[in-house]
XYZ file of N, CA and C in Angstrom:
438
model
N 0.853 -1.257 0.062
C 0.002 -0.014 0.065
C 0.864 1.269 -0.054
N 1.954 1.219 0.684
C 2.878 2.428 0.738
C 3.436 2.696 -0.677
N 3.737 1.737 -1.440
C 4.251 1.914 -2.729
C 3.213 2.544 -3.664
N 1.952 2.093 -3.549
C 0.825 2.671 -4.301
C 0.587 4.191 -3.830
N 0.669 4.429 -2.585
C 0.409 5.772 -2.020
C 1.462 6.772 -2.473
N 2.735 6.211 -2.570
C 3.858 7.000 -3.101
C 3.604 7.351 -4.518
N 3.229 6.388 -5.298
C 2.968 6.515 -6.732
C 1.791 7.582 -6.932
N 0.779 7.578 -6.081
C -0.344 8.436 -6.199
C 0.103 9.841 -5.802
N 1.061 9.984 -4.788
C 1.547 11.295 -4.526
C 2.420 11.910 -5.703
N 3.196 10.892 -6.344
C 3.988 11.401 -7.468
C 3.046 11.792 -8.661
N 1.945 11.121 -8.791
C 1.026 11.472 -9.885
C 0.450 12.945 -9.598
N 0.079 13.142 -8.259
C -0.489 14.465 -7.931
C 0.607 15.583 -8.175
N 1.836 15.262 -7.843
C 2.898 16.267 -7.929
C 3.151 16.503 -9.456
N 3.039 15.487 -10.338
C 3.204 15.709 -11.729
C 2.158 16.451 -12.330
N 0.892 16.320 -11.807
C -0.213 17.062 -12.396
C -0.044 18.580 -11.900
N 0.447 18.858 -10.692
C 0.627 20.193 -10.337
C 1.693 20.938 -11.229
N 2.806 20.178 -11.463
C 3.906 20.724 -12.232
C 3.492 20.901 -13.726
N 2.900 19.843 -14.312
C 2.495 19.970 -15.697
C 1.399 21.051 -15.955
N 0.505 21.131 -15.044
C -0.533 22.163 -15.074
C 0.114 23.534 -14.974
N 1.101 23.744 -14.180
C 1.705 25.051 -14.144
C 2.561 25.276 -15.382
N 3.249 24.388 -15.934
C 4.035 24.455 -17.101
C 3.039 24.793 -18.271
N 1.921 23.977 -18.461
C 1.153 24.233 -19.554
C 0.292 25.490 -19.474
N -0.069 25.919 -18.261
C -0.806 27.143 -18.043
C 0.086 28.315 -18.519
N 1.440 28.285 -18.204
C 2.343 29.271 -18.723
C 2.535 29.254 -20.101
N 2.545 28.082 -20.775
C 2.605 27.825 -22.173
C 1.413 28.630 -22.901
N 0.178 28.398 -22.316
C -0.920 29.062 -22.817
C -0.873 30.646 -22.713
N -0.359 31.074 -21.550
C -0.130 32.551 -21.400
C 0.786 33.073 -22.516
N 1.859 32.373 -22.736
C 2.940 32.852 -23.626
C 2.419 32.752 -25.059
N 1.518 31.757 -25.410
C 0.808 31.578 -26.714
C -0.401 32.504 -26.858
N -0.756 33.149 -25.838
C -1.981 33.949 -25.788
C -3.305 33.226 -25.932
N -3.230 31.899 -25.472
C -4.472 31.090 -25.645
C -4.407 29.842 -24.800
N -5.249 29.762 -23.681
C -5.185 28.634 -22.896
C -5.760 27.410 -23.710
N -6.584 27.583 -24.699
C -7.054 26.522 -25.482
C -5.847 25.917 -26.377
N -4.987 26.785 -26.818
C -3.868 26.307 -27.531
C -2.878 25.475 -26.575
N -2.782 25.970 -25.467
C -1.923 25.316 -24.446
C -2.500 23.937 -24.183
N -3.809 23.830 -23.974
C -4.453 22.557 -23.842
C -4.252 21.583 -24.982
N -4.399 22.196 -26.256
C -4.269 21.348 -27.378
C -2.779 20.844 -27.473
N -1.850 21.665 -27.218
C -0.353 21.214 -27.173
C -0.263 20.024 -26.145
N -0.751 20.314 -24.929
C -0.590 19.271 -23.889
C -1.208 17.892 -24.310
N -2.396 18.018 -24.919
C -3.061 16.699 -25.334
C -2.395 16.120 -26.629
N -1.824 16.956 -27.354
C -1.070 16.355 -28.575
C 0.120 15.555 -28.114
N 0.904 16.160 -27.193
C 2.080 15.464 -26.651
C 1.633 14.247 -25.846
N 0.563 14.359 -25.041
C 0.000 13.141 -24.303
C -0.345 12.111 -25.274
N -0.980 12.486 -26.413
C -1.379 11.425 -27.378
C -0.195 10.696 -27.944
N 0.826 11.508 -28.299
C 2.087 10.850 -28.895
C 2.775 9.910 -27.935
N 2.763 10.403 -26.661
C 3.443 9.484 -25.628
C 2.604 8.242 -25.393
N 1.246 8.466 -25.377
C 0.369 7.315 -25.195
C 0.442 6.277 -26.341
N 0.542 6.751 -27.493
C 0.658 5.880 -28.709
C 1.970 5.128 -28.620
N 3.060 5.815 -28.240
C 4.292 5.074 -28.114
C 4.227 4.111 -26.999
N 3.642 4.477 -25.869
C 3.565 3.452 -24.790
C 2.669 2.139 -25.133
N 1.617 2.381 -25.928
C 0.801 1.358 -26.451
C 1.633 0.405 -27.313
N 2.400 1.086 -28.224
C 3.218 0.269 -29.204
C 4.283 -0.539 -28.492
N 4.724 -0.099 -27.341
C 5.850 -0.757 -26.591
C 5.253 -1.751 -25.675
N 4.127 -1.421 -25.000
C 3.722 -2.286 -23.852
C 2.539 -3.212 -24.073
N 1.629 -2.871 -25.004
C 0.409 -3.663 -25.227
C 0.610 -4.819 -26.177
N 0.216 -5.999 -25.650
C 0.491 -7.158 -26.539
C -0.737 -7.727 -27.162
N -1.841 -7.516 -26.377
C -3.185 -8.011 -26.870
C -4.148 -6.843 -26.986
N -4.583 -6.651 -28.192
C -5.592 -5.561 -28.398
C -7.019 -5.978 -28.368
N -7.931 -5.172 -27.899
C -9.354 -5.602 -27.816
C -9.909 -5.929 -29.189
N -10.885 -6.867 -29.205
C -11.583 -7.140 -30.387
C -12.677 -6.088 -30.721
N -13.106 -6.092 -31.989
C -14.131 -5.136 -32.315
C -15.393 -5.348 -31.473
N -15.734 -6.586 -31.182
C -16.867 -6.908 -30.325
C -16.673 -6.349 -28.887
N -15.423 -6.452 -28.345
C -15.239 -5.836 -27.062
C -15.379 -4.332 -27.032
N -14.839 -3.717 -28.146
C -14.952 -2.253 -28.341
C -16.429 -1.818 -28.354
N -17.154 -2.632 -29.171
C -18.543 -2.217 -29.372
C -19.416 -2.397 -28.006
N -18.880 -3.307 -27.141
C -19.734 -3.558 -26.009
C -19.514 -2.536 -24.814
N -18.629 -1.618 -25.035
C -18.252 -0.590 -24.146
C -19.479 0.429 -24.153
N -20.038 0.734 -22.904
C -21.168 1.712 -22.816
C -20.715 3.074 -23.375
N -21.686 3.862 -24.024
C -21.343 5.026 -24.708
C -20.760 6.009 -23.741
N -21.257 6.067 -22.444
C -20.730 7.112 -21.492
C -19.383 6.963 -21.161
N -18.766 5.789 -21.239
C -17.382 5.562 -20.919
C -16.406 6.175 -22.045
N -16.978 6.540 -23.143
C -16.128 7.125 -24.150
C -16.017 8.716 -23.956
N -16.687 9.160 -22.940
C -16.808 10.636 -22.691
C -15.664 11.167 -21.794
N -14.854 10.320 -21.346
C -13.712 10.719 -20.459
C -12.827 11.768 -21.119
N -12.545 11.628 -22.403
C -11.767 12.607 -23.024
C -12.388 13.926 -23.129
N -13.705 14.085 -23.162
C -14.356 15.331 -23.244
C -14.223 15.971 -21.782
N -14.375 15.128 -20.815
C -14.192 15.746 -19.419
C -12.771 16.151 -19.181
N -11.773 15.341 -19.755
C -10.336 15.697 -19.602
C -10.099 17.025 -20.237
N -10.481 17.235 -21.377
C -10.304 18.494 -22.222
C -10.956 19.678 -21.481
N -12.142 19.391 -20.891
C -12.829 20.525 -20.199
C -12.061 20.920 -18.948
N -11.781 19.891 -18.115
C -11.022 20.089 -16.830
C -9.642 20.665 -17.081
N -8.892 20.049 -18.000
C -7.528 20.486 -18.194
C -7.561 21.996 -18.723
N -8.471 22.209 -19.655
C -8.498 23.489 -20.280
C -8.864 24.575 -19.239
N -9.775 24.181 -18.258
C -10.051 25.119 -17.139
C -8.799 25.330 -16.237
N -8.002 24.319 -16.001
C -6.793 24.375 -15.236
C -5.889 25.468 -15.747
N -5.659 25.334 -17.238
C -4.807 26.222 -17.897
C -5.330 27.626 -17.906
N -6.608 27.796 -17.972
C -7.192 29.143 -17.975
C -7.169 29.778 -16.568
N -7.428 28.957 -15.547
C -7.561 29.517 -14.196
C -6.199 29.792 -13.367
N -5.242 28.873 -13.658
C -4.010 28.900 -12.932
C -3.313 30.292 -13.019
N -3.252 30.922 -14.260
C -2.636 32.262 -14.251
C -3.424 33.394 -13.609
N -4.757 33.074 -13.321
C -5.617 34.071 -12.692
C -5.686 33.846 -11.208
N -5.623 32.617 -10.853
C -5.789 32.235 -9.368
C -4.406 31.922 -8.658
N -3.523 31.447 -9.378
C -2.188 30.876 -8.890
C -2.498 29.379 -8.774
N -1.379 28.665 -8.897
C -1.409 27.256 -8.837
C -1.876 26.607 -7.572
N -1.473 27.230 -6.465
C -1.914 26.686 -5.143
C -3.405 26.816 -4.930
N -4.025 27.931 -5.113
C -5.430 28.019 -5.033
C -6.194 27.198 -6.015
N -5.704 27.188 -7.242
C -6.383 26.425 -8.306
C -6.340 24.800 -7.876
N -5.231 24.420 -7.523
C -5.106 22.946 -7.128
C -5.914 22.742 -5.875
N -5.964 23.594 -4.972
C -6.722 23.270 -3.773
C -8.190 23.103 -4.071
N -8.763 23.980 -4.887
C -10.172 23.982 -5.259
C -10.367 22.670 -6.179
N -9.509 22.452 -7.125
C -9.693 21.350 -7.993
C -9.625 20.019 -7.248
N -8.620 19.830 -6.387
C -8.523 18.576 -5.678
C -9.740 18.427 -4.766
N -10.360 19.490 -4.174
C -11.533 19.461 -3.371
C -12.688 18.891 -4.267
N -12.829 19.427 -5.562
C -13.882 18.959 -6.433
C -13.663 17.512 -6.745
N -12.402 17.117 -6.980
C -12.148 15.739 -7.260
C -12.484 14.812 -6.093
N -12.131 15.176 -4.847
C -12.390 14.340 -3.726
C -13.924 14.359 -3.423
N -14.651 15.455 -3.538
C -15.990 15.421 -3.248
C -16.739 14.559 -4.209
N -16.373 14.634 -5.566
C -17.070 13.672 -6.456
C -16.662 12.247 -6.278
N -15.454 12.032 -5.903
C -14.927 10.635 -5.569
C -15.607 10.051 -4.475
N -15.918 10.875 -3.405
C -16.590 10.340 -2.186
C -18.048 9.884 -2.567
N -18.771 10.816 -3.376
C -20.053 10.474 -3.870
C -20.073 9.238 -4.753
N -19.147 9.268 -5.665
C -19.014 8.162 -6.679
C -18.738 6.848 -5.928
N -17.808 6.862 -4.943
C -17.605 5.600 -4.180
C -18.794 5.157 -3.415
N -19.480 6.262 -2.826
C -20.538 5.897 -2.024
C -21.639 5.033 -2.751
N -21.906 5.506 -4.034
C -22.838 4.827 -4.917
C -22.351 3.725 -5.853
N -20.981 3.589 -5.803
C -20.325 2.575 -6.682
C -20.566 2.819 -8.145
N -20.575 4.119 -8.525
C -20.656 4.521 -9.917
C -19.597 3.779 -10.871
N -20.018 3.444 -12.102
C -19.170 3.009 -13.150
C -18.608 1.522 -12.748
N -19.414 0.711 -12.004
C -19.109 -0.536 -11.594
C -17.723 -0.639 -10.768
N -17.534 0.504 -10.041
C -16.290 0.476 -9.264
C -16.758 0.055 -7.810
N -15.792 -0.371 -6.924
C -16.257 -0.857 -5.639
C -16.944 0.312 -4.791
N -18.028 -0.117 -4.174
C -18.784 0.898 -3.343
C -18.149 1.034 -1.976
N -18.081 2.266 -1.472
C -17.484 2.472 -0.150
C -18.467 3.534 0.474
N -19.396 3.086 1.233
C -20.382 4.005 1.778
C -19.716 5.157 2.692
N -20.416 6.293 2.671
C -19.953 7.427 3.436
C -20.192 7.113 4.890
N -19.143 7.212 5.709
C -19.239 6.989 7.122
C -18.985 8.275 7.843
N -19.156 8.200 9.178
C -18.867 9.400 10.028
C -17.511 9.871 9.811
N -16.561 8.940 9.775
C -15.139 9.265 9.610
C -14.869 9.936 8.322
N -15.463 9.395 7.264
C -15.233 9.946 5.901
C -15.933 11.366 5.806
N -17.085 11.447 6.445
C -17.720 12.792 6.554
C -16.894 13.826 7.207
N -16.236 13.401 8.288
C -15.364 14.327 9.056
C -14.138 14.646 8.157
N -13.682 13.690 7.437
C -12.616 14.000 6.479
C -12.951 14.953 5.423
N -14.158 14.962 4.895
C -14.592 15.922 3.949
C -14.666 17.230 4.550
N -15.270 17.302 5.806
C -15.264 18.574 6.499
C -13.952 19.202 6.780
N -12.947 18.333 7.058
C -11.629 18.837 7.383
C -10.994 19.418 5.989
N -11.386 18.713 4.965
C -10.939 19.043 3.615
C -11.418 20.568 3.282
N -12.727 20.676 3.515
C -13.360 22.013 3.205
C -12.785 23.082 4.108
N -12.521 22.709 5.339
C -11.867 23.734 6.282
C -10.473 23.996 5.827
N -9.748 23.015 5.258
C -8.404 23.253 4.731
C -8.492 24.216 3.541
N -9.436 24.046 2.670
C -9.627 24.939 1.529
C -9.750 26.404 1.984
N -10.532 26.575 3.034
C -10.747 27.904 3.602
C -9.463 28.404 4.091
N -8.676 27.595 4.873
C -7.502 28.077 5.432
C -6.349 28.322 4.282
N -6.316 27.527 3.356
C -5.259 27.651 2.222
C -5.545 28.963 1.457
N -6.794 29.316 1.329
C -7.182 30.482 0.441
C -7.477 31.711 1.286
N -7.402 31.618 2.554
C -7.757 32.840 3.398
C -6.731 33.911 3.246
N -7.251 35.089 3.017
C -6.373 36.294 2.872
C -7.066 37.421 3.401
């Protein structure tokens, strides 16, 4: 579990750094949308390379067709969320933006886990988890208090 937690922390750190870099790219290019497009183009190239190197068995057409339509919408949500990151970071600062963004992620994750959305394991909201959410919200206030 410690190794997974370490990887998760590294993923969060990578997102904060890449968001800052790409937000500045958008500022210098005078378009947060262009910064988003560049980020996704590079991500696409890296993903295609990783697939070519790592994937040995590709899904069949029947498997692809069996995927529910709403599971194909992740890219839309990514473009929306990432585009907003690059738009808001130069206006709010990376600390404030990340604190609000992470709060949104955790709140939706808690609700999603409670109901077991997308066939993922259900983890009902408990008193302890509710206190954690309250502490998170208090942290957002303290981080952004001025």
